[in-house]
Amino acid sequence: MECLIGIRGKDFVLMAGDSVAGRSVVAMKKDHDKMYQLSNRLLMAACGEGGDTVQFAEYIAKNIQLYRMRNGYDLSTKAAASFTRRNLADYLRSSTPYFVNLLIGGYDDSDGADLYYMDYLGSMVKLPFGVHGYGSFFVLSVMDRYYKEDMTRDEALVLLQRCIDEIHERFIINLNSFKVKIVDKEGIHVMKDLRPTTKPPEETPGTQSMDIV
């Protein structure tokens, strides 16, 4: 019942994930961060089985850090996504597969801002925007309608708020808070958590509200 959202802008990638950590019908906590920093300008959002997401994300992050220590420079976004996809595909063919869905966003000097979408089967594609989880049933149509190339940060945040409002309005599960981060040439920026916009209840035509004393 999770939801991850990624939006590529003009020179940045905006990523968001719901903050609910749940199991079965129980919400264990509501301040869980599902995004992991892989390098100074590389971010990965993961959803799926609780143990798999943490273990696989930490494994990828440590190996990317090891690459930087050995070679003196960071992997590009494309190279990091390919490395992650290869490991996910290899584990899928072993006795210990990882059931995780990923969004990888980053910025490098040669290619600029990039966003990659990856599922637990090892499929990967570069996209202008991507959504994982049940929220995608409601959000992808909003993205198709309002996304445009070279969006500014403010425009991307407005689009993200539209998506969160749509999830809150249509989805039966209450995802009432999303953690938001932006990746650009300056690094990773943690933004204020976004919540659904409250709307006043609509009155039925022909009726009037009454004050009860």
mmCIF file with all atom_site columns, C-alpha atoms in Angstrom:
data_model
loop_
_atom_site.group_PDB
_atom_site.id
_atom_site.type_symbol
_atom_site.label_atom_id
_atom_site.label_alt_id
_atom_site.label_comp_id
_atom_site.label_asym_id
_atom_site.label_entity_id
_atom_site.label_seq_id
_atom_site.pdbx_PDB_ins_code
_atom_site.Cartn_x
_atom_site.Cartn_y
_atom_site.Cartn_z
_atom_site.occupancy
_atom_site.B_iso_or_equiv
_atom_site.pdbx_formal_charge
_atom_site.auth_seq_id
_atom_site.auth_comp_id
_atom_site.auth_asym_id
_atom_site.auth_atom_id
_atom_site.pdbx_PDB_model_num
ATOM 1   C CA . MET A 1 1   ? 0.000   0.000   0.000   1.00 0.00 ? 1   MET A CA 1
ATOM 2   C CA . GLU A 1 2   ? 2.981   2.285   -0.551  1.00 0.00 ? 2   GLU A CA 1
ATOM 3   C CA . CYS A 1 3   ? 3.552   5.077   -3.028  1.00 0.00 ? 3   CYS A CA 1
ATOM 4   C CA . LEU A 1 4   ? 6.731   6.561   -4.506  1.00 0.00 ? 4   LEU A CA 1
ATOM 5   C CA . ILE A 1 5   ? 6.700   9.527   -6.898  1.00 0.00 ? 5   ILE A CA 1
ATOM 6   C CA . GLY A 1 6   ? 9.509   10.916  -9.037  1.00 0.00 ? 6   GLY A CA 1
ATOM 7   C CA . ILE A 1 7   ? 9.460   13.983  -11.313 1.00 0.00 ? 7   ILE A CA 1
ATOM 8   C CA . ARG A 1 8   ? 12.339  15.139  -13.517 1.00 0.00 ? 8   ARG A CA 1
ATOM 9   C CA . GLY A 1 9   ? 12.569  18.879  -13.991 1.00 0.00 ? 9   GLY A CA 1
ATOM 10  C CA . LYS A 1 10  ? 14.802  21.209  -15.956 1.00 0.00 ? 10  LYS A CA 1
ATOM 11  C CA . ASP A 1 11  ? 17.913  20.719  -13.826 1.00 0.00 ? 11  ASP A CA 1
ATOM 12  C CA . PHE A 1 12  ? 16.699  18.657  -10.875 1.00 0.00 ? 12  PHE A CA 1
ATOM 13  C CA . VAL A 1 13  ? 14.796  15.549  -9.835  1.00 0.00 ? 13  VAL A CA 1
ATOM 14  C CA . LEU A 1 14  ? 11.978  15.777  -7.299  1.00 0.00 ? 14  LEU A CA 1
ATOM 15  C CA . MET A 1 15  ? 11.274  12.580  -5.358  1.00 0.00 ? 15  MET A CA 1
ATOM 16  C CA . ALA A 1 16  ? 8.639   11.807  -2.754  1.00 0.00 ? 16  ALA A CA 1
ATOM 17  C CA . GLY A 1 17  ? 7.492   8.797   -0.769  1.00 0.00 ? 17  GLY A CA 1
ATOM 18  C CA . ASP A 1 18  ? 4.734   8.185   1.726   1.00 0.00 ? 18  ASP A CA 1
ATOM 19  C CA . SER A 1 19  ? 5.898   7.993   5.337   1.00 0.00 ? 19  SER A CA 1
ATOM 20  C CA . VAL A 1 20  ? 3.812   5.012   6.515   1.00 0.00 ? 20  VAL A CA 1
ATOM 21  C CA . ALA A 1 21  ? 5.594   1.817   7.514   1.00 0.00 ? 21  ALA A CA 1
ATOM 22  C CA . GLY A 1 22  ? 2.932   -0.864  7.671   1.00 0.00 ? 22  GLY A CA 1
ATOM 23  C CA . ARG A 1 23  ? 2.455   -4.594  7.885   1.00 0.00 ? 23  ARG A CA 1
ATOM 24  C CA . SER A 1 24  ? -0.822  -6.330  7.090   1.00 0.00 ? 24  SER A CA 1
ATOM 25  C CA . VAL A 1 25  ? -3.548  -3.930  8.317   1.00 0.00 ? 25  VAL A CA 1
ATOM 26  C CA . VAL A 1 26  ? -1.335  -2.208  10.916  1.00 0.00 ? 26  VAL A CA 1
ATOM 27  C CA . ALA A 1 27  ? 0.512   1.109   10.501  1.00 0.00 ? 27  ALA A CA 1
ATOM 28  C CA . MET A 1 28  ? 3.696   0.599   12.534  1.00 0.00 ? 28  MET A CA 1
ATOM 29  C CA . LYS A 1 29  ? 4.936   4.176   12.184  1.00 0.00 ? 29  LYS A CA 1
ATOM 30  C CA . LYS A 1 30  ? 4.079   7.294   10.202  1.00 0.00 ? 30  LYS A CA 1
ATOM 31  C CA . ASP A 1 31  ? 7.441   9.037   9.899   1.00 0.00 ? 31  ASP A CA 1
ATOM 32  C CA . HIS A 1 32  ? 9.342   6.443   7.848   1.00 0.00 ? 32  HIS A CA 1
ATOM 33  C CA . ASP A 1 33  ? 11.769  7.737   5.194   1.00 0.00 ? 33  ASP A CA 1
ATOM 34  C CA . LYS A 1 34  ? 11.786  5.468   2.126   1.00 0.00 ? 34  LYS A CA 1
ATOM 35  C CA . MET A 1 35  ? 14.532  7.390   0.324   1.00 0.00 ? 35  MET A CA 1
ATOM 36  C CA . TYR A 1 36  ? 18.211  6.498   0.609   1.00 0.00 ? 36  TYR A CA 1
ATOM 37  C CA . GLN A 1 37  ? 21.216  8.645   -0.280  1.00 0.00 ? 37  GLN A CA 1
ATOM 38  C CA . LEU A 1 38  ? 23.591  6.755   -2.568  1.00 0.00 ? 38  LEU A CA 1
ATOM 39  C CA . SER A 1 39  ? 26.048  9.620   -3.093  1.00 0.00 ? 39  SER A CA 1
ATOM 40  C CA . ASN A 1 40  ? 26.156  13.403  -2.845  1.00 0.00 ? 40  ASN A CA 1
ATOM 41  C CA . ARG A 1 41  ? 23.953  13.808  -5.923  1.00 0.00 ? 41  ARG A CA 1
ATOM 42  C CA . LEU A 1 42  ? 22.246  10.445  -6.169  1.00 0.00 ? 42  LEU A CA 1
ATOM 43  C CA . LEU A 1 43  ? 19.054  9.333   -4.429  1.00 0.00 ? 43  LEU A CA 1
ATOM 44  C CA . MET A 1 44  ? 17.092  6.090   -4.418  1.00 0.00 ? 44  MET A CA 1
ATOM 45  C CA . ALA A 1 45  ? 13.507  5.558   -3.273  1.00 0.00 ? 45  ALA A CA 1
ATOM 46  C CA . ALA A 1 46  ? 12.482  1.992   -2.475  1.00 0.00 ? 46  ALA A CA 1
ATOM 47  C CA . CYS A 1 47  ? 9.242   0.216   -1.625  1.00 0.00 ? 47  CYS A CA 1
ATOM 48  C CA . GLY A 1 48  ? 8.305   -3.414  -1.198  1.00 0.00 ? 48  GLY A CA 1
ATOM 49  C CA . GLU A 1 49  ? 9.072   -5.965  1.504   1.00 0.00 ? 49  GLU A CA 1
ATOM 50  C CA . GLY A 1 50  ? 10.297  -4.126  4.601   1.00 0.00 ? 50  GLY A CA 1
ATOM 51  C CA . GLY A 1 51  ? 13.470  -6.104  5.212   1.00 0.00 ? 51  GLY A CA 1
ATOM 52  C CA . ASP A 1 52  ? 14.348  -6.330  1.523   1.00 0.00 ? 52  ASP A CA 1
ATOM 53  C CA . THR A 1 53  ? 14.119  -2.584  0.927   1.00 0.00 ? 53  THR A CA 1
ATOM 54  C CA . VAL A 1 54  ? 16.463  -1.670  3.781   1.00 0.00 ? 54  VAL A CA 1
ATOM 55  C CA . GLN A 1 55  ? 18.991  -4.428  3.130   1.00 0.00 ? 55  GLN A CA 1
ATOM 56  C CA . PHE A 1 56  ? 19.143  -3.957  -0.647  1.00 0.00 ? 56  PHE A CA 1
ATOM 57  C CA . ALA A 1 57  ? 19.296  -0.147  -0.411  1.00 0.00 ? 57  ALA A CA 1
ATOM 58  C CA . GLU A 1 58  ? 22.158  -0.296  2.098   1.00 0.00 ? 58  GLU A CA 1
ATOM 59  C CA . TYR A 1 59  ? 23.981  -2.886  -0.032  1.00 0.00 ? 59  TYR A CA 1
ATOM 60  C CA . ILE A 1 60  ? 23.782  -0.663  -3.123  1.00 0.00 ? 60  ILE A CA 1
ATOM 61  C CA . ALA A 1 61  ? 24.722  2.485   -1.190  1.00 0.00 ? 61  ALA A CA 1
ATOM 62  C CA . LYS A 1 62  ? 27.820  0.881   0.383   1.00 0.00 ? 62  LYS A CA 1
ATOM 63  C CA . ASN A 1 63  ? 29.019  -0.526  -2.940  1.00 0.00 ? 63  ASN A CA 1
ATOM 64  C CA . ILE A 1 64  ? 28.641  2.856   -4.658  1.00 0.00 ? 64  ILE A CA 1
ATOM 65  C CA . GLN A 1 65  ? 30.605  4.466   -1.813  1.00 0.00 ? 65  GLN A CA 1
ATOM 66  C CA . LEU A 1 66  ? 33.273  1.768   -2.175  1.00 0.00 ? 66  LEU A CA 1
ATOM 67  C CA . TYR A 1 67  ? 33.528  2.534   -5.905  1.00 0.00 ? 67  TYR A CA 1
ATOM 68  C CA . ARG A 1 68  ? 34.143  6.205   -5.112  1.00 0.00 ? 68  ARG A CA 1
ATOM 69  C CA . MET A 1 69  ? 36.830  5.339   -2.561  1.00 0.00 ? 69  MET A CA 1
ATOM 70  C CA . ARG A 1 70  ? 38.636  3.040   -4.994  1.00 0.00 ? 70  ARG A CA 1
ATOM 71  C CA . ASN A 1 71  ? 38.409  5.263   -8.073  1.00 0.00 ? 71  ASN A CA 1
ATOM 72  C CA . GLY A 1 72  ? 38.210  8.788   -6.685  1.00 0.00 ? 72  GLY A CA 1
ATOM 73  C CA . TYR A 1 73  ? 34.951  9.773   -8.391  1.00 0.00 ? 73  TYR A CA 1
ATOM 74  C CA . ASP A 1 74  ? 31.236  8.985   -8.216  1.00 0.00 ? 74  ASP A CA 1
ATOM 75  C CA . LEU A 1 75  ? 29.242  6.831   -10.597 1.00 0.00 ? 75  LEU A CA 1
ATOM 76  C CA . SER A 1 76  ? 26.960  8.696   -12.979 1.00 0.00 ? 76  SER A CA 1
ATOM 77  C CA . THR A 1 77  ? 23.204  8.300   -12.536 1.00 0.00 ? 77  THR A CA 1
ATOM 78  C CA . LYS A 1 78  ? 23.019  5.966   -15.522 1.00 0.00 ? 78  LYS A CA 1
ATOM 79  C CA . ALA A 1 79  ? 25.930  3.827   -14.313 1.00 0.00 ? 79  ALA A CA 1
ATOM 80  C CA . ALA A 1 80  ? 24.493  3.602   -10.786 1.00 0.00 ? 80  ALA A CA 1
ATOM 81  C CA . ALA A 1 81  ? 21.080  2.610   -12.156 1.00 0.00 ? 81  ALA A CA 1
ATOM 82  C CA . SER A 1 82  ? 22.668  -0.054  -14.384 1.00 0.00 ? 82  SER A CA 1
ATOM 83  C CA . PHE A 1 83  ? 24.679  -1.414  -11.452 1.00 0.00 ? 83  PHE A CA 1
ATOM 84  C CA . THR A 1 84  ? 21.544  -1.560  -9.308  1.00 0.00 ? 84  THR A CA 1
ATOM 85  C CA . ARG A 1 85  ? 19.526  -3.217  -12.047 1.00 0.00 ? 85  ARG A CA 1
ATOM 86  C CA . ARG A 1 86  ? 22.232  -5.863  -12.609 1.00 0.00 ? 86  ARG A CA 1
ATOM 87  C CA . ASN A 1 87  ? 22.326  -6.769  -8.914  1.00 0.00 ? 87  ASN A CA 1
ATOM 88  C CA . LEU A 1 88  ? 18.534  -6.921  -8.742  1.00 0.00 ? 88  LEU A CA 1
ATOM 89  C CA . ALA A 1 89  ? 18.431  -9.218  -11.792 1.00 0.00 ? 89  ALA A CA 1
ATOM 90  C CA . ASP A 1 90  ? 21.191  -11.461 -10.407 1.00 0.00 ? 90  ASP A CA 1
ATOM 91  C CA . TYR A 1 91  ? 19.445  -11.884 -7.073  1.00 0.00 ? 91  TYR A CA 1
ATOM 92  C CA . LEU A 1 92  ? 16.164  -12.590 -8.868  1.00 0.00 ? 92  LEU A CA 1
ATOM 93  C CA . ARG A 1 93  ? 17.816  -15.689 -10.358 1.00 0.00 ? 93  ARG A CA 1
ATOM 94  C CA . SER A 1 94  ? 19.131  -16.865 -6.986  1.00 0.00 ? 94  SER A CA 1
ATOM 95  C CA . SER A 1 95  ? 17.471  -18.459 -3.962  1.00 0.00 ? 95  SER A CA 1
ATOM 96  C CA . THR A 1 96  ? 17.315  -15.074 -2.166  1.00 0.00 ? 96  THR A CA 1
ATOM 97  C CA . PRO A 1 97  ? 15.588  -12.554 -4.465  1.00 0.00 ? 97  PRO A CA 1
ATOM 98  C CA . TYR A 1 98  ? 14.819  -9.015  -3.335  1.00 0.00 ? 98  TYR A CA 1
ATOM 99  C CA . PHE A 1 99  ? 11.196  -7.923  -3.767  1.00 0.00 ? 99  PHE A CA 1
ATOM 100 C CA . VAL A 1 100 ? 11.787  -4.179  -4.124  1.00 0.00 ? 100 VAL A CA 1
ATOM 101 C CA . ASN A 1 101 ? 10.600  -1.499  -6.548  1.00 0.00 ? 101 ASN A CA 1
ATOM 102 C CA . LEU A 1 102 ? 12.892  1.476   -7.071  1.00 0.00 ? 102 LEU A CA 1
ATOM 103 C CA . LEU A 1 103 ? 13.131  5.023   -8.343  1.00 0.00 ? 103 LEU A CA 1
ATOM 104 C CA . ILE A 1 104 ? 16.671  6.335   -8.843  1.00 0.00 ? 104 ILE A CA 1
ATOM 105 C CA . GLY A 1 105 ? 17.180  10.042  -9.407  1.00 0.00 ? 105 GLY A CA 1
ATOM 106 C CA . GLY A 1 106 ? 20.386  11.976  -9.684  1.00 0.00 ? 106 GLY A CA 1
ATOM 107 C CA . TYR A 1 107 ? 22.382  14.732  -11.294 1.00 0.00 ? 107 TYR A CA 1
ATOM 108 C CA . ASP A 1 108 ? 25.760  14.562  -13.016 1.00 0.00 ? 108 ASP A CA 1
ATOM 109 C CA . ASP A 1 109 ? 27.670  17.143  -15.001 1.00 0.00 ? 109 ASP A CA 1
ATOM 110 C CA . SER A 1 110 ? 27.571  15.272  -18.317 1.00 0.00 ? 110 SER A CA 1
ATOM 111 C CA . ASP A 1 111 ? 23.908  14.214  -18.520 1.00 0.00 ? 111 ASP A CA 1
ATOM 112 C CA . GLY A 1 112 ? 22.211  16.595  -16.090 1.00 0.00 ? 112 GLY A CA 1
ATOM 113 C CA . ALA A 1 113 ? 19.172  15.376  -14.165 1.00 0.00 ? 113 ALA A CA 1
ATOM 114 C CA . ASP A 1 114 ? 17.948  11.813  -14.788 1.00 0.00 ? 114 ASP A CA 1
ATOM 115 C CA . LEU A 1 115 ? 15.222  9.599   -13.337 1.00 0.00 ? 115 LEU A CA 1
ATOM 116 C CA . TYR A 1 116 ? 15.144  5.802   -13.646 1.00 0.00 ? 116 TYR A CA 1
ATOM 117 C CA . TYR A 1 117 ? 12.218  3.479   -12.903 1.00 0.00 ? 117 TYR A CA 1
ATOM 118 C CA . MET A 1 118 ? 12.947  -0.102  -11.837 1.00 0.00 ? 118 MET A CA 1
ATOM 119 C CA . ASP A 1 119 ? 10.752  -2.974  -10.651 1.00 0.00 ? 119 ASP A CA 1
ATOM 120 C CA . TYR A 1 120 ? 11.467  -6.154  -8.698  1.00 0.00 ? 120 TYR A CA 1
ATOM 121 C CA . LEU A 1 121 ? 11.831  -8.167  -11.922 1.00 0.00 ? 121 LEU A CA 1
ATOM 122 C CA . GLY A 1 122 ? 14.883  -6.153  -12.947 1.00 0.00 ? 122 GLY A CA 1
ATOM 123 C CA . SER A 1 123 ? 13.175  -4.076  -15.639 1.00 0.00 ? 123 SER A CA 1
ATOM 124 C CA . MET A 1 124 ? 14.557  -0.554  -15.987 1.00 0.00 ? 124 MET A CA 1
ATOM 125 C CA . VAL A 1 125 ? 13.595  2.475   -18.044 1.00 0.00 ? 125 VAL A CA 1
ATOM 126 C CA . LYS A 1 126 ? 14.519  6.163   -18.059 1.00 0.00 ? 126 LYS A CA 1
ATOM 127 C CA . LEU A 1 127 ? 11.427  8.336   -17.594 1.00 0.00 ? 127 LEU A CA 1
ATOM 128 C CA . PRO A 1 128 ? 10.432  11.996  -17.148 1.00 0.00 ? 128 PRO A CA 1
ATOM 129 C CA . PHE A 1 129 ? 8.211   10.900  -14.240 1.00 0.00 ? 129 PHE A CA 1
ATOM 130 C CA . GLY A 1 130 ? 7.438   7.646   -12.481 1.00 0.00 ? 130 GLY A CA 1
ATOM 131 C CA . VAL A 1 131 ? 5.187   6.271   -9.762  1.00 0.00 ? 131 VAL A CA 1
ATOM 132 C CA . HIS A 1 132 ? 5.345   3.012   -7.798  1.00 0.00 ? 132 HIS A CA 1
ATOM 133 C CA . GLY A 1 133 ? 2.597   1.463   -5.701  1.00 0.00 ? 133 GLY A CA 1
ATOM 134 C CA . TYR A 1 134 ? -1.181  1.588   -5.699  1.00 0.00 ? 134 TYR A CA 1
ATOM 135 C CA . GLY A 1 135 ? -1.023  5.373   -5.929  1.00 0.00 ? 135 GLY A CA 1
ATOM 136 C CA . SER A 1 136 ? 0.040   4.993   -9.555  1.00 0.00 ? 136 SER A CA 1
ATOM 137 C CA . PHE A 1 137 ? -3.538  4.028   -10.486 1.00 0.00 ? 137 PHE A CA 1
ATOM 138 C CA . PHE A 1 138 ? -4.639  7.562   -9.583  1.00 0.00 ? 138 PHE A CA 1
ATOM 139 C CA . VAL A 1 139 ? -1.508  9.641   -10.178 1.00 0.00 ? 139 VAL A CA 1
ATOM 140 C CA . LEU A 1 140 ? -0.334  8.667   -13.669 1.00 0.00 ? 140 LEU A CA 1
ATOM 141 C CA . SER A 1 141 ? -3.327  10.334  -15.321 1.00 0.00 ? 141 SER A CA 1
ATOM 142 C CA . VAL A 1 142 ? -2.585  13.529  -13.374 1.00 0.00 ? 142 VAL A CA 1
ATOM 143 C CA . MET A 1 143 ? 1.040   13.367  -14.515 1.00 0.00 ? 143 MET A CA 1
ATOM 144 C CA . ASP A 1 144 ? -0.005  12.862  -18.141 1.00 0.00 ? 144 ASP A CA 1
ATOM 145 C CA . ARG A 1 145 ? -2.270  15.892  -17.928 1.00 0.00 ? 145 ARG A CA 1
ATOM 146 C CA . TYR A 1 146 ? -0.058  18.394  -16.128 1.00 0.00 ? 146 TYR A CA 1
ATOM 147 C CA . TYR A 1 147 ? 3.578   17.335  -16.621 1.00 0.00 ? 147 TYR A CA 1
ATOM 148 C CA . LYS A 1 148 ? 5.692   19.326  -19.054 1.00 0.00 ? 148 LYS A CA 1
ATOM 149 C CA . GLU A 1 149 ? 9.342   19.358  -20.000 1.00 0.00 ? 149 GLU A CA 1
ATOM 150 C CA . ASP A 1 150 ? 11.691  21.768  -18.229 1.00 0.00 ? 150 ASP A CA 1
ATOM 151 C CA . MET A 1 151 ? 9.439   22.277  -15.221 1.00 0.00 ? 151 MET A CA 1
ATOM 152 C CA . THR A 1 152 ? 10.659  24.649  -12.515 1.00 0.00 ? 152 THR A CA 1
ATOM 153 C CA . ARG A 1 153 ? 10.867  23.562  -8.886  1.00 0.00 ? 153 ARG A CA 1
ATOM 154 C CA . ASP A 1 154 ? 7.714   25.453  -7.978  1.00 0.00 ? 154 ASP A CA 1
ATOM 155 C CA . GLU A 1 155 ? 5.797   23.890  -10.861 1.00 0.00 ? 155 GLU A CA 1
ATOM 156 C CA . ALA A 1 156 ? 7.012   20.409  -9.900  1.00 0.00 ? 156 ALA A CA 1
ATOM 157 C CA . LEU A 1 157 ? 5.965   20.940  -6.272  1.00 0.00 ? 157 LEU A CA 1
ATOM 158 C CA . VAL A 1 158 ? 2.522   22.099  -7.416  1.00 0.00 ? 158 VAL A CA 1
ATOM 159 C CA . LEU A 1 159 ? 2.201   18.961  -9.563  1.00 0.00 ? 159 LEU A CA 1
ATOM 160 C CA . LEU A 1 160 ? 3.306   16.798  -6.645  1.00 0.00 ? 160 LEU A CA 1
ATOM 161 C CA . GLN A 1 161 ? 0.669   18.415  -4.434  1.00 0.00 ? 161 GLN A CA 1
ATOM 162 C CA . ARG A 1 162 ? -1.969  17.647  -7.080  1.00 0.00 ? 162 ARG A CA 1
ATOM 163 C CA . CYS A 1 163 ? -0.883  13.999  -7.018  1.00 0.00 ? 163 CYS A CA 1
ATOM 164 C CA . ILE A 1 164 ? -1.002  13.792  -3.226  1.00 0.00 ? 164 ILE A CA 1
ATOM 165 C CA . ASP A 1 165 ? -4.460  15.385  -3.191  1.00 0.00 ? 165 ASP A CA 1
ATOM 166 C CA . GLU A 1 166 ? -5.690  12.882  -5.781  1.00 0.00 ? 166 GLU A CA 1
ATOM 167 C CA . ILE A 1 167 ? -4.372  9.945   -3.753  1.00 0.00 ? 167 ILE A CA 1
ATOM 168 C CA . HIS A 1 168 ? -6.020  11.315  -0.623  1.00 0.00 ? 168 HIS A CA 1
ATOM 169 C CA . GLU A 1 169 ? -9.319  11.792  -2.463  1.00 0.00 ? 169 GLU A CA 1
ATOM 170 C CA . ARG A 1 170 ? -9.473  8.416   -4.254  1.00 0.00 ? 170 ARG A CA 1
ATOM 171 C CA . PHE A 1 171 ? -7.342  5.879   -2.409  1.00 0.00 ? 171 PHE A CA 1
ATOM 172 C CA . ILE A 1 172 ? -9.007  3.881   0.350   1.00 0.00 ? 172 ILE A CA 1
ATOM 173 C CA . ILE A 1 173 ? -5.781  3.822   2.402   1.00 0.00 ? 173 ILE A CA 1
ATOM 174 C CA . ASN A 1 174 ? -4.872  6.997   4.297   1.00 0.00 ? 174 ASN A CA 1
ATOM 175 C CA . LEU A 1 175 ? -1.413  8.143   3.158   1.00 0.00 ? 175 LEU A CA 1
ATOM 176 C CA . ASN A 1 176 ? -1.494  11.480  4.934   1.00 0.00 ? 176 ASN A CA 1
ATOM 177 C CA . SER A 1 177 ? 2.156   12.547  4.725   1.00 0.00 ? 177 SER A CA 1
ATOM 178 C CA . PHE A 1 178 ? 4.857   12.431  2.047   1.00 0.00 ? 178 PHE A CA 1
ATOM 179 C CA . LYS A 1 179 ? 8.547   13.072  2.542   1.00 0.00 ? 179 LYS A CA 1
ATOM 180 C CA . VAL A 1 180 ? 10.042  15.170  -0.255  1.00 0.00 ? 180 VAL A CA 1
ATOM 181 C CA . LYS A 1 181 ? 13.621  15.567  -1.498  1.00 0.00 ? 181 LYS A CA 1
ATOM 182 C CA . ILE A 1 182 ? 15.208  17.347  -4.466  1.00 0.00 ? 182 ILE A CA 1
ATOM 183 C CA . VAL A 1 183 ? 18.453  16.369  -6.207  1.00 0.00 ? 183 VAL A CA 1
ATOM 184 C CA . ASP A 1 184 ? 20.343  18.962  -8.263  1.00 0.00 ? 184 ASP A CA 1
ATOM 185 C CA . LYS A 1 185 ? 23.924  20.023  -9.007  1.00 0.00 ? 185 LYS A CA 1
ATOM 186 C CA . GLU A 1 186 ? 24.256  21.384  -5.467  1.00 0.00 ? 186 GLU A CA 1
ATOM 187 C CA . GLY A 1 187 ? 23.356  18.049  -3.860  1.00 0.00 ? 187 GLY A CA 1
ATOM 188 C CA . ILE A 1 188 ? 20.337  16.594  -2.072  1.00 0.00 ? 188 ILE A CA 1
ATOM 189 C CA . HIS A 1 189 ? 17.875  18.973  -0.416  1.00 0.00 ? 189 HIS A CA 1
ATOM 190 C CA . VAL A 1 190 ? 15.321  17.830  2.157   1.00 0.00 ? 190 VAL A CA 1
ATOM 191 C CA . MET A 1 191 ? 12.050  19.687  1.695   1.00 0.00 ? 191 MET A CA 1
ATOM 192 C CA . LYS A 1 192 ? 9.108   20.141  4.011   1.00 0.00 ? 192 LYS A CA 1
ATOM 193 C CA . ASP A 1 193 ? 6.770   17.148  4.255   1.00 0.00 ? 193 ASP A CA 1
ATOM 194 C CA . LEU A 1 194 ? 3.671   17.507  2.096   1.00 0.00 ? 194 LEU A CA 1
ATOM 195 C CA . ARG A 1 195 ? 0.168   16.640  3.254   1.00 0.00 ? 195 ARG A CA 1
ATOM 196 C CA . PRO A 1 196 ? -3.143  16.577  1.390   1.00 0.00 ? 196 PRO A CA 1
ATOM 197 C CA . THR A 1 197 ? -4.803  19.951  0.925   1.00 0.00 ? 197 THR A CA 1
ATOM 198 C CA . THR A 1 198 ? -7.908  20.150  3.089   1.00 0.00 ? 198 THR A CA 1
ATOM 199 C CA . LYS A 1 199 ? -11.116 20.979  1.250   1.00 0.00 ? 199 LYS A CA 1
ATOM 200 C CA . PRO A 1 200 ? -14.361 22.227  2.803   1.00 0.00 ? 200 PRO A CA 1
ATOM 201 C CA . PRO A 1 201 ? -17.235 19.715  2.632   1.00 0.00 ? 201 PRO A CA 1
ATOM 202 C CA . GLU A 1 202 ? -19.665 20.263  -0.225  1.00 0.00 ? 202 GLU A CA 1
ATOM 203 C CA . GLU A 1 203 ? -23.268 21.033  0.682   1.00 0.00 ? 203 GLU A CA 1
ATOM 204 C CA . THR A 1 204 ? -26.071 19.235  -1.056  1.00 0.00 ? 204 THR A CA 1
ATOM 205 C CA . PRO A 1 205 ? -27.993 21.617  -3.372  1.00 0.00 ? 205 PRO A CA 1
ATOM 206 C CA . GLY A 1 206 ? -31.162 22.922  -1.772  1.00 0.00 ? 206 GLY A CA 1
ATOM 207 C CA . THR A 1 207 ? -29.978 22.440  1.813   1.00 0.00 ? 207 THR A CA 1
ATOM 208 C CA . GLN A 1 208 ? -28.678 24.917  4.347   1.00 0.00 ? 208 GLN A CA 1
ATOM 209 C CA . SER A 1 209 ? -26.394 24.388  7.285   1.00 0.00 ? 209 SER A CA 1
ATOM 210 C CA . MET A 1 210 ? -28.035 24.787  10.696  1.00 0.00 ? 210 MET A CA 1
ATOM 211 C CA . ASP A 1 211 ? -26.524 25.747  14.022  1.00 0.00 ? 211 ASP A CA 1
ATOM 212 C CA . ILE A 1 212 ? -27.607 23.468  16.841  1.00 0.00 ? 212 ILE A CA 1
ATOM 213 C CA . VAL A 1 213 ? -27.890 25.237  20.177  1.00 0.00 ? 213 VAL A CA 1
#
